[in-house]
XYZ file of N, CA, C and O in Angstrom:
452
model
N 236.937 29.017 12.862
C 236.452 27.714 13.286
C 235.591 27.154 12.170
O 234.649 27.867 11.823
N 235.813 25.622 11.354
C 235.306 25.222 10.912
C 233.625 24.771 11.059
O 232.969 23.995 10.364
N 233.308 25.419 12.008
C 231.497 24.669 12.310
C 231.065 25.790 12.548
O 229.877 25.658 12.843
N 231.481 27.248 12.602
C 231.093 28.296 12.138
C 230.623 28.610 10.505
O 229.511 28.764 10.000
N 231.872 28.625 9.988
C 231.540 28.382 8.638
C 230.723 27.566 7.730
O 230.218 27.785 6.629
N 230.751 26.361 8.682
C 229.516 25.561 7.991
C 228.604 26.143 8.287
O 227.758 25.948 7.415
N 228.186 26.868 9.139
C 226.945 27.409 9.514
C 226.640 28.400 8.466
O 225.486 28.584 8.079
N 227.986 29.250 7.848
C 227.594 30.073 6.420
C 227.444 29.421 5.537
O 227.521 30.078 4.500
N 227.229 28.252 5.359
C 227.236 27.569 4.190
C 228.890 27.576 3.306
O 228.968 27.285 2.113
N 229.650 27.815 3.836
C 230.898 27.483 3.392
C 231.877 25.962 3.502
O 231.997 25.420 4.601
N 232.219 25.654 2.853
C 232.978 24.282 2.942
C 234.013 24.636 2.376
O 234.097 25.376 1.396
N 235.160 23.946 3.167
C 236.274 24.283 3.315
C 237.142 23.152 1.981
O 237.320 22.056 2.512
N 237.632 23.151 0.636
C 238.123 22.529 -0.289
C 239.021 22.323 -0.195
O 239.591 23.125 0.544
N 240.030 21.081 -0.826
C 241.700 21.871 -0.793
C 241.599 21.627 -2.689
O 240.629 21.086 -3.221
N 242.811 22.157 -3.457
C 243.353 22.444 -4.244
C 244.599 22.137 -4.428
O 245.404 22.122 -3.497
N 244.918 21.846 -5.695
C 246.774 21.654 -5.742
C 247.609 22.256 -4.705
O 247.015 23.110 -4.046
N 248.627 22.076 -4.435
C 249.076 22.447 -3.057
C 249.196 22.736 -1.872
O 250.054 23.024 -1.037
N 247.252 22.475 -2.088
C 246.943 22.148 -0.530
C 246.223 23.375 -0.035
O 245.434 23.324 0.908
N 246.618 24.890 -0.936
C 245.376 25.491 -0.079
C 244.230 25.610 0.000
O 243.670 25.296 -1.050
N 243.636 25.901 0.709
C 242.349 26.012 1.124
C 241.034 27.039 0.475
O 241.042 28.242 0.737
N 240.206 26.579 -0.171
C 239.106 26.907 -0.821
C 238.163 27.041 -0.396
O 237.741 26.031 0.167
N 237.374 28.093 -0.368
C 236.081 28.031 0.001
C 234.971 27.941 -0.984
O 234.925 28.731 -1.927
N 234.234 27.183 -0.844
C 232.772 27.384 -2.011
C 231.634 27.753 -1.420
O 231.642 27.318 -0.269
N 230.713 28.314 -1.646
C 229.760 29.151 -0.993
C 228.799 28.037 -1.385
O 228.008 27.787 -0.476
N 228.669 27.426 -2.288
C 227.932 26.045 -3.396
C 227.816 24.743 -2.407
O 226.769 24.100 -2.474
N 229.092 24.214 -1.263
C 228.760 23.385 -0.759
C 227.396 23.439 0.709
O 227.271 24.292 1.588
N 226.597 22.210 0.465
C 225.417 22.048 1.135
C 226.234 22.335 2.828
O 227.336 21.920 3.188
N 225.386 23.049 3.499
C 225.794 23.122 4.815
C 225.727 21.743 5.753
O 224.959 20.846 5.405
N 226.497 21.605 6.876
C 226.808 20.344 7.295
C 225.993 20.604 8.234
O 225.173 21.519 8.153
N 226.166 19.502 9.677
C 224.798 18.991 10.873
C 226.029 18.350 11.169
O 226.765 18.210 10.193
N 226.426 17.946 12.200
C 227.383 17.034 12.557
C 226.710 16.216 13.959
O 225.731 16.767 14.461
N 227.233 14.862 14.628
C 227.050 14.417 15.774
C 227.321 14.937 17.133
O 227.149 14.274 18.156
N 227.851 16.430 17.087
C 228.641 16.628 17.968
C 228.173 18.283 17.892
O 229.010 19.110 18.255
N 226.938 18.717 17.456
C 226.765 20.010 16.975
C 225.886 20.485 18.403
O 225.024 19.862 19.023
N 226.521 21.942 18.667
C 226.183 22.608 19.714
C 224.644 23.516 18.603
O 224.659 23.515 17.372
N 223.641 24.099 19.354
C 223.345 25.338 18.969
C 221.548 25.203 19.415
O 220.885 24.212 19.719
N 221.240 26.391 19.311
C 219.666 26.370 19.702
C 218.708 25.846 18.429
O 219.226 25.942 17.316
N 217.487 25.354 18.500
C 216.728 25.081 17.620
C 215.605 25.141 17.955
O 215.589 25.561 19.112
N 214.165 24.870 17.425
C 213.132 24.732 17.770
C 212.517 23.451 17.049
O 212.385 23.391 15.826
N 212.143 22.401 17.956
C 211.493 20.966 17.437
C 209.824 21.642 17.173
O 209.080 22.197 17.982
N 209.610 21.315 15.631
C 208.093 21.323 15.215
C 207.554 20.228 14.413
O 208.063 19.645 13.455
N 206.234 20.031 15.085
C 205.405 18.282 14.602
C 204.556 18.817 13.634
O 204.104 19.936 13.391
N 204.462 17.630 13.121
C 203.272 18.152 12.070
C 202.062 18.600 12.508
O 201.333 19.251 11.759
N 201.649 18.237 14.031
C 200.517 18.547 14.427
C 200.630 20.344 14.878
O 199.829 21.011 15.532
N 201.571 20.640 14.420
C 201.733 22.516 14.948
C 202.492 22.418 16.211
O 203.130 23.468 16.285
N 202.659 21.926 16.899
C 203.341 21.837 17.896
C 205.206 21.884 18.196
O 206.005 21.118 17.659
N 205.532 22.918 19.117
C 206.444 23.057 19.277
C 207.174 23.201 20.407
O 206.571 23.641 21.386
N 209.009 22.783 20.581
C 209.318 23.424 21.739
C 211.231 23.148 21.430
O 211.923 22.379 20.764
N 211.462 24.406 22.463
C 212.761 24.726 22.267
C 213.538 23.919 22.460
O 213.204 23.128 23.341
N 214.678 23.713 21.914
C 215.711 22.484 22.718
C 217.360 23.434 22.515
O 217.464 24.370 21.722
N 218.228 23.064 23.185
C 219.246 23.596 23.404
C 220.210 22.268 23.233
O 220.238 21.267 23.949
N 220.865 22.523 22.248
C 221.926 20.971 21.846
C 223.068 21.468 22.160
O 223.377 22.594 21.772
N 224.035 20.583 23.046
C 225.197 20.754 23.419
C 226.189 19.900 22.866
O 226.153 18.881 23.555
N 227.004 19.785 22.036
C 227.607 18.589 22.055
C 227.179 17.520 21.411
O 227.885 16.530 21.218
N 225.960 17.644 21.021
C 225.092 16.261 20.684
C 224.629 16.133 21.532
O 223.902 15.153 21.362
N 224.512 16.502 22.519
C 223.255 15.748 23.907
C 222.321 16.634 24.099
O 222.678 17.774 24.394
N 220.994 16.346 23.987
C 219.617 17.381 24.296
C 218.676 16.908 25.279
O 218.405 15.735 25.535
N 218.227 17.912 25.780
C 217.195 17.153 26.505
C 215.400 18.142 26.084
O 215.060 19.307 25.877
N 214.824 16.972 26.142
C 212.878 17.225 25.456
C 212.158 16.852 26.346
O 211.906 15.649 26.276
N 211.724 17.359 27.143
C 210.208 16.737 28.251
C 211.281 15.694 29.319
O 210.983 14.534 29.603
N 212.104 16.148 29.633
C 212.334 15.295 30.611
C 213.179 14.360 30.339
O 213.651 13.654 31.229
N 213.520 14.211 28.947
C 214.183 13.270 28.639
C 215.721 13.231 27.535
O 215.648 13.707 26.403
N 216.964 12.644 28.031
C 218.197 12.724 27.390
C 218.228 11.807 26.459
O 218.086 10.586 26.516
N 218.551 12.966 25.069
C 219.062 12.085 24.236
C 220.331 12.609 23.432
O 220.686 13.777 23.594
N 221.060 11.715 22.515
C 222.257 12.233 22.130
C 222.235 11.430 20.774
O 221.719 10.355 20.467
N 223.117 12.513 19.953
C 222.784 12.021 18.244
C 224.085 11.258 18.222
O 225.065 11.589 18.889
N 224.031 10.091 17.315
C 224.758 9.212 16.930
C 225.335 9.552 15.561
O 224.757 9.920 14.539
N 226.871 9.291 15.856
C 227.842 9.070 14.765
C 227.200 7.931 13.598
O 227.765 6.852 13.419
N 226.051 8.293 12.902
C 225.530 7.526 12.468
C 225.512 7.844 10.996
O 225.941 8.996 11.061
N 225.295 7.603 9.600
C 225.336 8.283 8.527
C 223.880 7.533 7.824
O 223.768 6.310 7.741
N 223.148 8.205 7.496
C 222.862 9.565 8.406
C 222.709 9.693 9.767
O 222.426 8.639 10.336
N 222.819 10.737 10.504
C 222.992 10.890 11.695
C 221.584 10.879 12.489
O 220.532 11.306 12.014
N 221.736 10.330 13.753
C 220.343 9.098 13.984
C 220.815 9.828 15.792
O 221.827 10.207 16.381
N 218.930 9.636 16.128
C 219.301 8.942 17.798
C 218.247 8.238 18.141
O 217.438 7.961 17.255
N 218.000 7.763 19.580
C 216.743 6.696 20.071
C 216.216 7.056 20.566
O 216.624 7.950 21.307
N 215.052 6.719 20.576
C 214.172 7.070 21.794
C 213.878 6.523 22.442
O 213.795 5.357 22.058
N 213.438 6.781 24.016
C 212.929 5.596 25.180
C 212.821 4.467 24.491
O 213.670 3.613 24.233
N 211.124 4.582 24.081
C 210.877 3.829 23.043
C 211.243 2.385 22.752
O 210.621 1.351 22.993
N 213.034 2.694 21.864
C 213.351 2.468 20.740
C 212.954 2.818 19.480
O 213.293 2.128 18.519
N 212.258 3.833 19.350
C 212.018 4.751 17.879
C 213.058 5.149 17.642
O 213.707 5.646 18.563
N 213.685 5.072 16.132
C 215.294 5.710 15.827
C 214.631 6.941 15.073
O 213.573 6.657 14.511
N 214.991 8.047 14.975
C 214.911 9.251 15.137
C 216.123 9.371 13.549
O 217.282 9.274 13.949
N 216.069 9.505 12.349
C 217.462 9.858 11.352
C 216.717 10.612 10.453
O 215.609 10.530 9.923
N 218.132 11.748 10.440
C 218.357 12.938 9.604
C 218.008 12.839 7.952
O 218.912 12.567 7.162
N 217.196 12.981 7.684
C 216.704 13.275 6.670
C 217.099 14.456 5.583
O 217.150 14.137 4.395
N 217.288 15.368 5.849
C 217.936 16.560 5.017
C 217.714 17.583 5.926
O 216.881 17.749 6.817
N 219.418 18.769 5.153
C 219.423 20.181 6.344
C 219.706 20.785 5.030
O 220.386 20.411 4.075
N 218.877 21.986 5.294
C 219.092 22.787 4.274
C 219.958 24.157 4.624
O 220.277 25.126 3.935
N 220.148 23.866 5.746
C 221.257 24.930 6.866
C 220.668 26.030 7.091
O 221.308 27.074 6.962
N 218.940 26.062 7.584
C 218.154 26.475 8.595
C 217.069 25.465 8.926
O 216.319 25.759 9.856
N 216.895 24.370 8.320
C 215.812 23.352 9.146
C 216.384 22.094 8.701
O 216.706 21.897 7.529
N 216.496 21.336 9.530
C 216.696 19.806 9.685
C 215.259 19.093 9.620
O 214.373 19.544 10.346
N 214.946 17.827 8.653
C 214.164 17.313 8.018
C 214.180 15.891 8.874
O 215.326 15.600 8.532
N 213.909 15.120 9.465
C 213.670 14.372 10.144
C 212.423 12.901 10.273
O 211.280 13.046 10.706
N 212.936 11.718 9.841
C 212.018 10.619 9.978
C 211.999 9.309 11.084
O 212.830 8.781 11.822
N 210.810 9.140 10.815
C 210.706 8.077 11.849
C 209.962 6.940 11.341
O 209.320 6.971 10.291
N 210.096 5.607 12.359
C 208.984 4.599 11.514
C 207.400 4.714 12.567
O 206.360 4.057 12.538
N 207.890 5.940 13.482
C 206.707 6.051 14.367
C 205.809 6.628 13.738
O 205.894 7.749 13.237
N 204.581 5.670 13.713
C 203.329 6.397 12.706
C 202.703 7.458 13.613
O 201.773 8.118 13.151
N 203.059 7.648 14.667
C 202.289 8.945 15.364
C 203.152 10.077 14.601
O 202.496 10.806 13.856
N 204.601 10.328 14.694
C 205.388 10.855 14.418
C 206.348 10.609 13.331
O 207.567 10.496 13.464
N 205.502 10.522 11.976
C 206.748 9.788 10.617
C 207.876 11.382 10.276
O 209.001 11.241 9.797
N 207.438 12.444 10.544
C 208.461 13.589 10.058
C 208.152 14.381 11.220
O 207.034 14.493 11.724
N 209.830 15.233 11.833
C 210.022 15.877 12.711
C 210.844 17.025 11.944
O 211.659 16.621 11.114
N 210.727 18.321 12.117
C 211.580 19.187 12.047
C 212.019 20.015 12.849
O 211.367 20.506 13.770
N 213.756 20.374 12.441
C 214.047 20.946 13.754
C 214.487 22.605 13.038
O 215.219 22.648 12.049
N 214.141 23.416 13.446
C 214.452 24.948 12.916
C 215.780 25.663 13.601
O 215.730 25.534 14.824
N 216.645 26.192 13.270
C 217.650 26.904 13.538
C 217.578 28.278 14.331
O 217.623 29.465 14.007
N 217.467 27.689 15.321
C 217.428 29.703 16.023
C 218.460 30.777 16.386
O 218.369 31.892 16.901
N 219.684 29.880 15.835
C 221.259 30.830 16.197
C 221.538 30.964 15.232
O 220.504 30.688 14.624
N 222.638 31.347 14.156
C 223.549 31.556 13.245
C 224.813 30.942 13.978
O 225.298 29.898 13.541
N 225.304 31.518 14.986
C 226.576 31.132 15.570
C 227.191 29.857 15.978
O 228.281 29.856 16.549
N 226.326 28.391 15.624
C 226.655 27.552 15.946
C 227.878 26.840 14.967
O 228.373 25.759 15.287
């Protein structure tokens, strides 16, 4: 499964005739549609688990789902847009224009996603 492998940091190339390459070199992917456990941490030290299904999570009560967005974005109640900043394929880097909250990170707690 291709979103396994991204999870090794592998990306899948093609080559003259089409087969398939792996490079250990390409940056690991995050997709709109990515299942797996993580842990949300604020700059203020604060943390808490979230469980992403699909792209849809839920935080304190509240559903949200990441957008086919480039970079990949979601909203909040709010209207605070929430976009992906950089994954280094164990923490997702995260900004906002919310001055309570200008950087969010999210930490990787599975391999298997």
């Amino acid at each position: 499964n291709i979103q396994k492998e991204s999870t090794l940091h592998l990306a899948l190339l093609m080559r003259g005739g089409g087969a398939p390459v792996y490079s250990p070199d390409a940056p690991p992917s995050f997709t709109h549609l990515e299942t797996g456990q993580w842990t949300i941490r604020w700059l203020n030290g604060s943390t808490a688990p979230v469980l992403v299904e699909n792209g849809t999570f839920e935080v304190y009560g509240h559903r949200y789902y990441l957008l086919d967005t480039d970079p990949i974005s979601f909203n909040w109640a709010d209207g605070t847009v929430q976009t992906l900043e950089s994954f280094d394929g164990q923490t997702i880097t995260w900004t906002t224009l919310n001055p309570d909250y200008p950087t969010i990170f999210w930490d990787r707690q599975d391999q298997n996603s």
